[in-house]
Tab-separated table of C-alpha atoms and ligand atoms in Angstrom:
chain	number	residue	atom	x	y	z
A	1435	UNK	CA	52.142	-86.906	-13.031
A	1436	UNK	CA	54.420	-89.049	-10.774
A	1437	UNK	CA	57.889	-87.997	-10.598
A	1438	UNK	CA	59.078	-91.305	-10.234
A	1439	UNK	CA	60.505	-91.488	-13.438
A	1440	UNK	CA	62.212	-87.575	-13.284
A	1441	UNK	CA	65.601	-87.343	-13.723
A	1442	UNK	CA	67.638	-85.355	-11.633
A	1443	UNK	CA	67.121	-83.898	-8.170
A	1444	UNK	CA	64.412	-82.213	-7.015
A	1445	UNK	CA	64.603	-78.719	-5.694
A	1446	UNK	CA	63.181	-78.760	-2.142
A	1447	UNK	CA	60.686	-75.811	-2.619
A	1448	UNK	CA	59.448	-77.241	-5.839
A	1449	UNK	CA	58.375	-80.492	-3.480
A	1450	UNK	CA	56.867	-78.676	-0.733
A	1451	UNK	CA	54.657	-76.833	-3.415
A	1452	UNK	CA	53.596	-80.042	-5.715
A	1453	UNK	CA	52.892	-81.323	-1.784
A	1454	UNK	CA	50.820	-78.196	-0.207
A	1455	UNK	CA	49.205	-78.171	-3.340
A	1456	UNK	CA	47.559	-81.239	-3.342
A	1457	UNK	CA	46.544	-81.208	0.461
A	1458	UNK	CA	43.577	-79.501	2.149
A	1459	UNK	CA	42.865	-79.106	5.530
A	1460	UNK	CA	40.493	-81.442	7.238
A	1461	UNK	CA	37.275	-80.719	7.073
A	1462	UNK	CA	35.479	-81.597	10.036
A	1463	UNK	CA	35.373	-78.730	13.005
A	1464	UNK	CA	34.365	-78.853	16.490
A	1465	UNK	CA	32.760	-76.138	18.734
A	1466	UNK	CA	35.615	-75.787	22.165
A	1467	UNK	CA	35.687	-74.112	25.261
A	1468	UNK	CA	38.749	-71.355	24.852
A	1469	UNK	CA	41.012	-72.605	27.531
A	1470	UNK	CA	40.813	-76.436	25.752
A	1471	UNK	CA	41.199	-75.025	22.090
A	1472	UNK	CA	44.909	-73.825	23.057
A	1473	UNK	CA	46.863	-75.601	20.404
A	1474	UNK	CA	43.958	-76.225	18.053
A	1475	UNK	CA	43.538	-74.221	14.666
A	1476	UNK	CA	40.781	-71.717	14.141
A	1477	UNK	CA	38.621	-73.012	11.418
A	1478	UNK	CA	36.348	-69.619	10.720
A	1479	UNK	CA	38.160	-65.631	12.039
A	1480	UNK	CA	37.331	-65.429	15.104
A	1481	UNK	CA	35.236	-62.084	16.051
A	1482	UNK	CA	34.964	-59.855	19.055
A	1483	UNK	CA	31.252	-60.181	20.951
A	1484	UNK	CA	31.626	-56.679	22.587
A	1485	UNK	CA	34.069	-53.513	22.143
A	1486	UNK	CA	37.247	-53.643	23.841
A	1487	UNK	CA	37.284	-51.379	26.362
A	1488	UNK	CA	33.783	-52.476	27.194
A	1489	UNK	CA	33.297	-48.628	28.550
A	1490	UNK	CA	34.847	-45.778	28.978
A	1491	UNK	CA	37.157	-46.001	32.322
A	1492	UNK	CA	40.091	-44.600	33.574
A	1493	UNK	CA	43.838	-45.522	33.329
A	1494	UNK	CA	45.129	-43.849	36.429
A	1495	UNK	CA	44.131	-43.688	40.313
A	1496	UNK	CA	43.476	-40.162	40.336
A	1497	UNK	CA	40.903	-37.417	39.913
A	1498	UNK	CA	38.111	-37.025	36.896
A	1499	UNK	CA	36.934	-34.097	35.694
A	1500	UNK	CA	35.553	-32.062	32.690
A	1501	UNK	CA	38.295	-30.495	31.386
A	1502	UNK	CA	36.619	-27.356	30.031
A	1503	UNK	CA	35.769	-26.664	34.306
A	1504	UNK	CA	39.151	-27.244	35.590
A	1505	UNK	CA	42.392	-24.671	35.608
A	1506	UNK	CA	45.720	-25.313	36.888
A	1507	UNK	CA	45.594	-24.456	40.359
A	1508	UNK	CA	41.513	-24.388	40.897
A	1509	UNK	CA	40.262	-26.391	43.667
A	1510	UNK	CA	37.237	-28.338	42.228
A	1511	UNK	CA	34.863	-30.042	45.004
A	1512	UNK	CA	34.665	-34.069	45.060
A	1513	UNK	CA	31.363	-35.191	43.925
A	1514	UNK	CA	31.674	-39.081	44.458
A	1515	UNK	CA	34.145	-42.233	44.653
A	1516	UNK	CA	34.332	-44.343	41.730
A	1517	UNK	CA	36.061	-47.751	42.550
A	1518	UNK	CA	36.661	-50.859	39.860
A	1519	UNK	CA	33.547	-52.341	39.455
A	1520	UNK	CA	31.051	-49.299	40.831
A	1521	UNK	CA	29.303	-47.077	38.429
A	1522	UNK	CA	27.685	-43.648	39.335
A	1523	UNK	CA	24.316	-43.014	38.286
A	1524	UNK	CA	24.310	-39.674	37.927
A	1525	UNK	CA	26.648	-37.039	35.365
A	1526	UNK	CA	29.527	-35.494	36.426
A	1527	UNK	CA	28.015	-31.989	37.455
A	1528	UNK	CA	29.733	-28.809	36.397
A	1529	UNK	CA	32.326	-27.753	38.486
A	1530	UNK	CA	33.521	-30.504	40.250
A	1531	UNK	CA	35.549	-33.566	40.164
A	1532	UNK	CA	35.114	-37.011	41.419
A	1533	UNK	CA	37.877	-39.875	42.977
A	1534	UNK	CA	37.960	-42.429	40.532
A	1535	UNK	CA	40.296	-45.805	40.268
A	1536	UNK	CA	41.894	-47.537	37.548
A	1537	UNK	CA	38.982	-49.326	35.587
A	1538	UNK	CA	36.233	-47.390	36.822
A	1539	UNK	CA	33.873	-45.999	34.278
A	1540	UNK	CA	33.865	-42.517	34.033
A	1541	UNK	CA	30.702	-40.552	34.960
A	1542	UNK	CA	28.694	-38.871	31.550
A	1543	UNK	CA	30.696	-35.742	31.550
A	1544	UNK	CA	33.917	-36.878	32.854
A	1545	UNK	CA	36.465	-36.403	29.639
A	1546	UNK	CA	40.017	-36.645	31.799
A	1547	UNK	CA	41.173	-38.176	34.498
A	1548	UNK	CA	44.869	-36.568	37.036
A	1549	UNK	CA	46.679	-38.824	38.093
A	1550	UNK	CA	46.893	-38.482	42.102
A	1551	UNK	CA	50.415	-37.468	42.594
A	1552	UNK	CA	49.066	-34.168	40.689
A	1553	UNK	CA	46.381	-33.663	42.803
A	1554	UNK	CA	46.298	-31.252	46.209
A	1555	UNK	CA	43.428	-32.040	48.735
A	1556	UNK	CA	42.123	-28.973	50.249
A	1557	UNK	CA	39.409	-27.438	52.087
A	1558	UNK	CA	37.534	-26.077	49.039
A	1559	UNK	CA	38.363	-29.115	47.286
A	1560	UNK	CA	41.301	-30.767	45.004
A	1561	UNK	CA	43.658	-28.744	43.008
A	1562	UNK	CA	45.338	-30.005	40.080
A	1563	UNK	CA	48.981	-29.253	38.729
A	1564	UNK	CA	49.841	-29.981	36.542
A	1565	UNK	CA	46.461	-29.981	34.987
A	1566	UNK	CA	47.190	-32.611	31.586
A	1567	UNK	CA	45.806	-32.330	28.391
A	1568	UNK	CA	42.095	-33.288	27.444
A	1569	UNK	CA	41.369	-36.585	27.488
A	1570	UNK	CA	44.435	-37.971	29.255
A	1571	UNK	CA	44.540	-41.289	31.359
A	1572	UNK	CA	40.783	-42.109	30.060
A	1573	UNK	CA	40.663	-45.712	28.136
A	1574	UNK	CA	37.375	-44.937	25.635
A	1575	UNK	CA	34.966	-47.729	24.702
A	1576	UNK	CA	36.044	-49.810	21.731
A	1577	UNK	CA	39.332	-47.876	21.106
A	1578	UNK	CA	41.224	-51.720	21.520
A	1579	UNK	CA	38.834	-53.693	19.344
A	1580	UNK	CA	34.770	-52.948	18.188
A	1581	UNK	CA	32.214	-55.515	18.211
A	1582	UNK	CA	32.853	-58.059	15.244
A	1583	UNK	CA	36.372	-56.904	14.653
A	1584	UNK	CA	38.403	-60.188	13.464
A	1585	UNK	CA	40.700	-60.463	16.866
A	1586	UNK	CA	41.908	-63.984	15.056
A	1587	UNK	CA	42.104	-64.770	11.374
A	1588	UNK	CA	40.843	-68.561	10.376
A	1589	UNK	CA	43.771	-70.953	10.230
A	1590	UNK	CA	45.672	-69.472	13.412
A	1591	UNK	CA	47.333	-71.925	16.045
A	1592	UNK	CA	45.676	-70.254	19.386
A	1593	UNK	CA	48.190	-69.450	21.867
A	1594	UNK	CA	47.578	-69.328	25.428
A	1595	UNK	CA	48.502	-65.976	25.404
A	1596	UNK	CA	45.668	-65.324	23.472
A	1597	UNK	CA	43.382	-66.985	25.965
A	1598	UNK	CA	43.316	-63.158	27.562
A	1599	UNK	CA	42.496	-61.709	24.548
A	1600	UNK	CA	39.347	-63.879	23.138
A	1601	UNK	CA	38.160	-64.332	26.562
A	1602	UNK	CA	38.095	-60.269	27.279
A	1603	UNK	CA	36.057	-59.776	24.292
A	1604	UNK	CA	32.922	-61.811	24.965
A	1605	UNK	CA	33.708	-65.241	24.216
A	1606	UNK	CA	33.620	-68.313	25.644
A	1607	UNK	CA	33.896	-71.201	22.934
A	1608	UNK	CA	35.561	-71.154	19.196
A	1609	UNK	CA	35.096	-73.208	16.106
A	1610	UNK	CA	38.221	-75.489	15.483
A	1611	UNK	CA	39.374	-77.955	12.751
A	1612	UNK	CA	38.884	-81.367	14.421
A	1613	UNK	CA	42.691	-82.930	15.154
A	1614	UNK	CA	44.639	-84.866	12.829
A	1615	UNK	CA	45.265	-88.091	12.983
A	1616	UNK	CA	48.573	-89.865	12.240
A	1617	UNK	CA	49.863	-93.380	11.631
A	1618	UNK	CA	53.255	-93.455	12.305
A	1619	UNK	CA	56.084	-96.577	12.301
A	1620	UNK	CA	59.387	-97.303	11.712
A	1621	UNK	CA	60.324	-99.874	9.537
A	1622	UNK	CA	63.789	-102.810	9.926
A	1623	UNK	CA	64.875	-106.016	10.827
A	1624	UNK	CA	68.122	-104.371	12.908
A	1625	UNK	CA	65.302	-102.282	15.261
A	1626	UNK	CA	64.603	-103.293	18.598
A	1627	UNK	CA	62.718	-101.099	21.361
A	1628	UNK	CA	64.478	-99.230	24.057
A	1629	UNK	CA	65.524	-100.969	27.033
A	1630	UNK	CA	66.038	-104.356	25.691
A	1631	UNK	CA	69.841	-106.295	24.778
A	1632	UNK	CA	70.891	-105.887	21.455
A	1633	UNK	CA	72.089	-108.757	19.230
A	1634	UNK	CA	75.015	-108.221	17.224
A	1635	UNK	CA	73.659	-105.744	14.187
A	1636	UNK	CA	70.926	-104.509	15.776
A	1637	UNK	CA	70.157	-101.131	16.896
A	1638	UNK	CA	67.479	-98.714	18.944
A	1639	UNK	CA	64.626	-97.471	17.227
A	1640	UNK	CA	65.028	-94.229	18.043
A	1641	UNK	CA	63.287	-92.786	15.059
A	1642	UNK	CA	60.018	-93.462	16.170
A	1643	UNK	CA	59.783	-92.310	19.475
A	1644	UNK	CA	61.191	-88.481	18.368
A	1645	UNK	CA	58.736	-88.702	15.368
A	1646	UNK	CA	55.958	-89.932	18.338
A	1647	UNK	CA	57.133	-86.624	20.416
A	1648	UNK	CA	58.011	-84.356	18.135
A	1649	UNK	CA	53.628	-84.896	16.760
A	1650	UNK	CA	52.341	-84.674	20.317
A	1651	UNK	CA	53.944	-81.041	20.088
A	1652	UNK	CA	52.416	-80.420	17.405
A	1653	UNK	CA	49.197	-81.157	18.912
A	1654	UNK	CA	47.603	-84.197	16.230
A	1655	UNK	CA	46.453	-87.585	17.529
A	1656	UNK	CA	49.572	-89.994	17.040
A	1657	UNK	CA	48.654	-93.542	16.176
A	1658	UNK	CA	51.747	-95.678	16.890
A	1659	UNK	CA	51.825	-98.632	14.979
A	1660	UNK	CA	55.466	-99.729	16.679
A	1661	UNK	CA	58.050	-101.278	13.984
A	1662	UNK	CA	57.381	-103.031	11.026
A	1663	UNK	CA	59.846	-106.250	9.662
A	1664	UNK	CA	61.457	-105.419	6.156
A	1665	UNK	CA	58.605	-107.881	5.347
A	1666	UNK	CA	56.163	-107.025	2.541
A	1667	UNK	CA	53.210	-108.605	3.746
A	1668	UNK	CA	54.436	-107.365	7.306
A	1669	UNK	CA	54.194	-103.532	5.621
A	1670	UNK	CA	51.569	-104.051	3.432
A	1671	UNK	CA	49.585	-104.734	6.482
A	1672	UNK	CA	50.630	-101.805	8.475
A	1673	UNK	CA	49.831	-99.655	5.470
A	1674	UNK	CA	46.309	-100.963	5.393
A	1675	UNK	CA	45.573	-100.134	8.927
A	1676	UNK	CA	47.430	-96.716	8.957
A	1677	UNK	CA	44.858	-96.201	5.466
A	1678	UNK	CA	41.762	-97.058	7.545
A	1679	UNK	CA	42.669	-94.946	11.022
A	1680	UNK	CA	44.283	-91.633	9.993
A	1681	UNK	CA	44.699	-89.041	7.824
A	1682	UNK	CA	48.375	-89.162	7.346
A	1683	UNK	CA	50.859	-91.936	8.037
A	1684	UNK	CA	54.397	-91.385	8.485
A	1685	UNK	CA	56.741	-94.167	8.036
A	1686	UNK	CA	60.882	-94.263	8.377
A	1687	UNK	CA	62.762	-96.012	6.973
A	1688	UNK	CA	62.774	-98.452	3.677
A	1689	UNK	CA	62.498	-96.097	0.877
A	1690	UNK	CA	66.042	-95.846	-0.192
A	1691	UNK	CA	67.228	-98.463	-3.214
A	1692	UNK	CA	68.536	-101.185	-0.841
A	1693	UNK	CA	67.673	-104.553	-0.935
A	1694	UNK	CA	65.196	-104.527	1.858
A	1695	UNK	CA	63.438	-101.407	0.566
A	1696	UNK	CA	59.890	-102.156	0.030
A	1697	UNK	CA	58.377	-99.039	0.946
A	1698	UNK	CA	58.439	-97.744	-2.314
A	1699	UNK	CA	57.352	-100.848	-3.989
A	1700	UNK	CA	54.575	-101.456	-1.822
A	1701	UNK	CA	53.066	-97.734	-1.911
A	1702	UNK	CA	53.065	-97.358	-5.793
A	1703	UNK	CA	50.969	-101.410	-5.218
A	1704	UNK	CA	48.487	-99.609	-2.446
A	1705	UNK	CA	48.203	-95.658	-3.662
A	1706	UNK	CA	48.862	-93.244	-5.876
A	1707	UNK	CA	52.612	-92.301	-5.184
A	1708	UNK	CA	55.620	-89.754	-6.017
A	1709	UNK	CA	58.656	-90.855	-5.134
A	1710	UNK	CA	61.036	-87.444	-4.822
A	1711	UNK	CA	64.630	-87.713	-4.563
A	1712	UNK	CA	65.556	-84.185	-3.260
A	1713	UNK	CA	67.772	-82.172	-3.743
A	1714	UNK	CA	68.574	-81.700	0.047
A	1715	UNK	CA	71.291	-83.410	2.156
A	1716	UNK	CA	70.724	-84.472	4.832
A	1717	UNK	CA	67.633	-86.441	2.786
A	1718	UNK	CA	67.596	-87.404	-0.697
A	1719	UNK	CA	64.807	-89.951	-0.889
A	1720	UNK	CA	61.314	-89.041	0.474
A	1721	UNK	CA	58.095	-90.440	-1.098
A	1722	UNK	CA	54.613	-88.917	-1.032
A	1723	UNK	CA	51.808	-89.668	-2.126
A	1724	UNK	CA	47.856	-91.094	-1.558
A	1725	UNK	CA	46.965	-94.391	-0.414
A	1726	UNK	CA	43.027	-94.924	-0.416
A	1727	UNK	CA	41.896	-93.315	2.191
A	1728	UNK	CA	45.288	-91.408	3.983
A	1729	UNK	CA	48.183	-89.160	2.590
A	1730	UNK	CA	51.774	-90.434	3.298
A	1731	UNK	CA	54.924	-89.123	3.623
A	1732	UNK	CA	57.963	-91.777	3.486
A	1733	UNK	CA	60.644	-90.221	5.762
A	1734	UNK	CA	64.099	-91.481	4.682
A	1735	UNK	CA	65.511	-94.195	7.879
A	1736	UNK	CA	68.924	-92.456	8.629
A	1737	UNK	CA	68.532	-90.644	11.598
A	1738	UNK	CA	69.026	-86.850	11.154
A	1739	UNK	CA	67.712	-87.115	7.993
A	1740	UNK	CA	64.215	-88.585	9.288
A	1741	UNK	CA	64.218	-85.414	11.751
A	1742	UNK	CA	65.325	-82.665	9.126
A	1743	UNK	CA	62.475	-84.042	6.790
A	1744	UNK	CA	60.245	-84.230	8.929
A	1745	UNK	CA	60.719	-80.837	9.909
A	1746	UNK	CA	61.081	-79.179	6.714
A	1747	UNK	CA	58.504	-81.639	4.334
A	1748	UNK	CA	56.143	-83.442	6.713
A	1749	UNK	CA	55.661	-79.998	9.195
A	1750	UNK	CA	54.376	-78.232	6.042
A	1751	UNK	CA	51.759	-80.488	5.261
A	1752	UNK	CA	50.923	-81.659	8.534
A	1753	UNK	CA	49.789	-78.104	9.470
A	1754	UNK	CA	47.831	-77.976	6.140
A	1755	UNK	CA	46.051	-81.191	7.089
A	1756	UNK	CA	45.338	-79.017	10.553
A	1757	UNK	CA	44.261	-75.959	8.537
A	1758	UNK	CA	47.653	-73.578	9.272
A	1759	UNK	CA	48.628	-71.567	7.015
A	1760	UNK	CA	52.326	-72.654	5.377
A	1761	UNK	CA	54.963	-70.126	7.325
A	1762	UNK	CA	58.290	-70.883	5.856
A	1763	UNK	CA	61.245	-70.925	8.478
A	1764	UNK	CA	62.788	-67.382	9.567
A	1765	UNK	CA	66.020	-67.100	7.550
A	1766	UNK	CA	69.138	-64.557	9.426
A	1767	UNK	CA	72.453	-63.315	7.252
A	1768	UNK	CA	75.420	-64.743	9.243
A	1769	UNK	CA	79.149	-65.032	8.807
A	1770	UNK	CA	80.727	-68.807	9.373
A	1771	UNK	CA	83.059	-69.405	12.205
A	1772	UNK	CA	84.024	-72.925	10.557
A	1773	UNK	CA	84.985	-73.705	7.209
A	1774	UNK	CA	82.315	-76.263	5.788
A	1775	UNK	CA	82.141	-78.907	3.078
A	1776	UNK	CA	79.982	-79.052	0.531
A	1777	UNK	CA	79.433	-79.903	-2.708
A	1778	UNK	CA	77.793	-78.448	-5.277
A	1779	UNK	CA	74.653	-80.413	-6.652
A	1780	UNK	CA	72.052	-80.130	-3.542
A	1781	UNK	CA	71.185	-77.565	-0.689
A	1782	UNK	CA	72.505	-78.497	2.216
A	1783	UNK	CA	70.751	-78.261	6.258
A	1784	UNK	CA	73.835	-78.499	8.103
A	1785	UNK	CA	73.286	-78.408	12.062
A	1786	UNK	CA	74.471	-74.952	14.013
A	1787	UNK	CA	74.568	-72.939	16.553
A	1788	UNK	CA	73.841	-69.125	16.235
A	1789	UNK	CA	75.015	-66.127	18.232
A	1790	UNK	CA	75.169	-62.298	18.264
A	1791	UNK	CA	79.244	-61.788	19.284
A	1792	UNK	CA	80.461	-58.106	18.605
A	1793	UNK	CA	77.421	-56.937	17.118
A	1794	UNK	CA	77.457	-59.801	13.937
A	1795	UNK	CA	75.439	-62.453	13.912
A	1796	UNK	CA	77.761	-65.480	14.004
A	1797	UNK	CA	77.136	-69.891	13.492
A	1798	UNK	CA	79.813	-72.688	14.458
A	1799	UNK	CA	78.954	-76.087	12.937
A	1800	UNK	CA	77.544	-78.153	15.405
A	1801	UNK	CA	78.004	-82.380	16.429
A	1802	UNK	CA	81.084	-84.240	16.428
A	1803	UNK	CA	80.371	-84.097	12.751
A	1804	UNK	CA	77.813	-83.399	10.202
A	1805	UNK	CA	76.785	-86.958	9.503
A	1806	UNK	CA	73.079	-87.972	8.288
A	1807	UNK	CA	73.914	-90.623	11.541
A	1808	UNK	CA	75.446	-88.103	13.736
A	1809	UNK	CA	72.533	-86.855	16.532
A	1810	UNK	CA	74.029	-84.297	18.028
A	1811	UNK	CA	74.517	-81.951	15.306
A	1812	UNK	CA	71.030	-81.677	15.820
A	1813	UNK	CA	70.635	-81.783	19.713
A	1814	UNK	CA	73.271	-79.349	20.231
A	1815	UNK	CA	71.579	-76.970	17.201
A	1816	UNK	CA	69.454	-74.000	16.825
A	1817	UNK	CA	69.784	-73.150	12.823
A	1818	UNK	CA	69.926	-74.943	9.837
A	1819	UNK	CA	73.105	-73.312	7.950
A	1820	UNK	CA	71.286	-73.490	4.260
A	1821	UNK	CA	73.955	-74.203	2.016
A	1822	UNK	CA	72.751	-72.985	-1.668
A	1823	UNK	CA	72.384	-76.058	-4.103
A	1824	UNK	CA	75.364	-75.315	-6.383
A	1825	UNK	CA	77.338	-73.883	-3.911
A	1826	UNK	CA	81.023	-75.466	-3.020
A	1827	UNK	CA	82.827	-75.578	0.240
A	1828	UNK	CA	82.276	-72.795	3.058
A	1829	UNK	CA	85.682	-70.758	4.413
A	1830	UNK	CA	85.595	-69.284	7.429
A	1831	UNK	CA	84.497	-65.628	7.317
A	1832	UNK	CA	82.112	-66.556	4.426
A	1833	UNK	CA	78.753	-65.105	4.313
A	1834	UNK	CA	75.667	-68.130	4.917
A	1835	UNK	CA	72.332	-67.443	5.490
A	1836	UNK	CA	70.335	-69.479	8.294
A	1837	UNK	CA	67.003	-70.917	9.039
A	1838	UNK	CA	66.016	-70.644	12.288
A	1839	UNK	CA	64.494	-73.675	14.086
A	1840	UNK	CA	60.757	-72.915	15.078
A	1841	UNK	CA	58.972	-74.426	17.856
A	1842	UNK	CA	58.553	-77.542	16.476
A	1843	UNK	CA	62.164	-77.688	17.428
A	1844	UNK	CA	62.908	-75.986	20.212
B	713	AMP	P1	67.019	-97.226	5.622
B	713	AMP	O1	66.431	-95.897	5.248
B	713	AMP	O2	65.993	-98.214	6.051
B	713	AMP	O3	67.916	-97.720	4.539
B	713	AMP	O4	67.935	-96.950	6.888
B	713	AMP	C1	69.061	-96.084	6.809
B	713	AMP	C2	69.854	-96.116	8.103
B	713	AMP	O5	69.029	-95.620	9.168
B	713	AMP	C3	70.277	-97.471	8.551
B	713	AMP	O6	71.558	-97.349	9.163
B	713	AMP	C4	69.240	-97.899	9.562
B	713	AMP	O7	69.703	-98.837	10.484
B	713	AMP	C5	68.940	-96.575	10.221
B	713	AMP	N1	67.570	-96.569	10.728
B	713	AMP	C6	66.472	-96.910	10.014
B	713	AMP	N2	65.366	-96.823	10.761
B	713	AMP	C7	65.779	-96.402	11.990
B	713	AMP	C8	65.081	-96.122	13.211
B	713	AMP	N3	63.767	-96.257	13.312
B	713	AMP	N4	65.806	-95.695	14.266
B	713	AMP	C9	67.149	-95.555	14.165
B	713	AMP	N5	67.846	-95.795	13.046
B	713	AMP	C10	67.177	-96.216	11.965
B	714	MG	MG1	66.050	-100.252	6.385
């Protein structure tokens, strides 16, 4: 059903589910070398080749021995050097001990390993005091991971600290969903690109470029199709190319109820479309929907609002489109430093800064103001302070609860 007609405002969580439940992740996956599938999305779990520690080896530079031969205080004669990398062919034999070095494998027999500062070099051999318990400083095969242990679950964004960890356990290439692609532009007559003069009323398109940066970060294939006139043929062909090149196209701008807002108009022509207004501020009018071929998300033109939904609606369903699973934002309990206005009727993102000052976590406002124009509420920001829809205005001292920014942020 299209919620064009709905009346009222629509909760934001109620969008982001009709949204995440309509989208699947794409479907095509690619075989990559680990250290080029950093910032790509497991498409299958991802299982260990071998058991992790690959054998059994010691922790410590030091001494091994069989524990059951040894005594506090018992010289026990050196049978061999065991260095990282070496192996010894033959067991440990009873009675004596042999010099062994972090990673080494342990000899068949060896069951402990002393650390050298606890070890006295004699004439009938080393002593050992104190002597530890059974077993100490020895790393045993496969105590980490075993061999086809899930060391990453399908749908995870790999990190290059995991690099280390899929790389130690046998492998050398994963399965990956392919990358998205998406069609973004920015659409008004008043826009003009950086570094050129502006004529009276017009203005930077800055929307585009973040929207450009903030999706190389998140690691899809941007398609840039520049600005658009508030031109109906002008959009209706920049819709049609965004529909034949990627799988979701982002537009700001031109979905409000102004005169020279034919976003709307020319989706519901071109797709299948739900308008939403939300019930957010910064926000209120967002469409989604299907054209033929791509998804689209309508980002409303003002500029903090274009960032804030993109953050909080398009980041959702652009990592479903990659395969991610949906991870909502981390919320904290804090107490407001400012007094804030608000109005009851829609949840409110309002920019600000969090800190831990005498053990309470603590948020100013951020930005000369609060405006959906004003920039550097956001710039200067690391939470959203989440106003509750039907809540009124904020005093000082007043319990809020935040949402921290992510990475897509930071
Ligand atoms: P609109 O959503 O098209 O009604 O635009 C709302 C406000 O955002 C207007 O003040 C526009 O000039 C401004 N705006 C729209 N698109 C952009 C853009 N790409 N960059 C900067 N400001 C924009
Ligand atoms: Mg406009």
């Amino acid at each position: 059903m299209s919620c064009y007609d709905l009346p009222g405002l629509l909760p934001i969580d109620q969008a982001l589910e009709r949204m995440l439940d309509q989208l699947t992740p794409v479907e095509q996956v690619e075989d990559l070398a680990i250290t080029a599938a950093v910032g790509r999305i497991t498409a299958e779990p991802v299982r260990a080749r071998v058991n992790l520690p690959v054998f059994d080896n010691s922790a410590m530079d030091g001494y091994g021995l069989r524990h059951q031969d040894a005594a506090t205080g018992k010289p026990l004669p050196v049978q061999a050097r065991i260095l990282a990398g070496q192996s010894l062919n033959t067991p440990l034999q009873p009675g004596h001990c042999v010099r062994i070095m972090t990673g080494a494998p342990l000899p068949v027999g060896c069951d402990t390993v002393v650390m050298q500062e606890h070890a006295q070099d004699s004439d009938q051999g080393v002593a050992f005091d104190p002597l530890p318990e059974p077993g100490a400083n020895v790393r045993l095969n496969g105590t980490d991971l075993k061999q086809g242990d899930v060391v990453l679950p399908a749908g995870h964004r790999i990190r290059p600290i995991d690099v280390a960890l899929l790389i130690s356990v046998g492998l050398v290439d994963v399965t990956v969903h392919r990358r998205v692609r998406i069609a973004v532009f920015a659409s008004g007559d008043e826009l003009q690109a950086a570094g050129t003069t502006l004529a009276p009323g017009q203005i930077y398109d800055s929307n585009r470029p973040g929207l450009h940066a903030l999706l190389d970060r998140l690691g899809v294939e941007v398609l840039d199709l520049g600005v658009i006139p508030d031109e109906p043929q002008a959009l209706r062909q920049a819709f049609s190319t965004a529909n034949e090149t990627s799988d979701l196209v982002i537009s700001s701008g031109g979905v409000s109820v102004g005169e020279a807002d034919f976003t709307r108009d020319i989706l519901a022509e071109e797709g299948d479309i739900e308008f939403w207004k939300l019930a957010i501020k910064p926000g209120k009018p967002l469409a989604f929907g299907r054209l033929s071929k791509a998804w689209f998300v309508g980002l409303p033109g003002n500029p903090v609002s274009t960032l804030v939904t993109f953050h909080l609606i398009a980041v959702p369903a652009i990592r479903r489109l990659m395969g991610m699973t949906h991870r909502p934002l981390a919320q904290l309990a804090a107490i407001s430093q400012d007094a804030l206005h608000k109005s009851p009727g829609r949840m409110d993102f309002q920019r600000g800064h969090w800190a831990v000052k005498d053990g309470t976590v603590q948020v100013r406002c951020t930005g000369s103001g609060q405006g959906s124009h004003q920039l550097s509420s956001l710039t200067d920001a690391n939470c959203y302070i989440a106003l509750e829809q039907e809540r009124g205005p904020v005093l000082a001292g007043e319990a809020v609860t935040l949402w921290l920014f992510d990475d897509v942020l930071a």
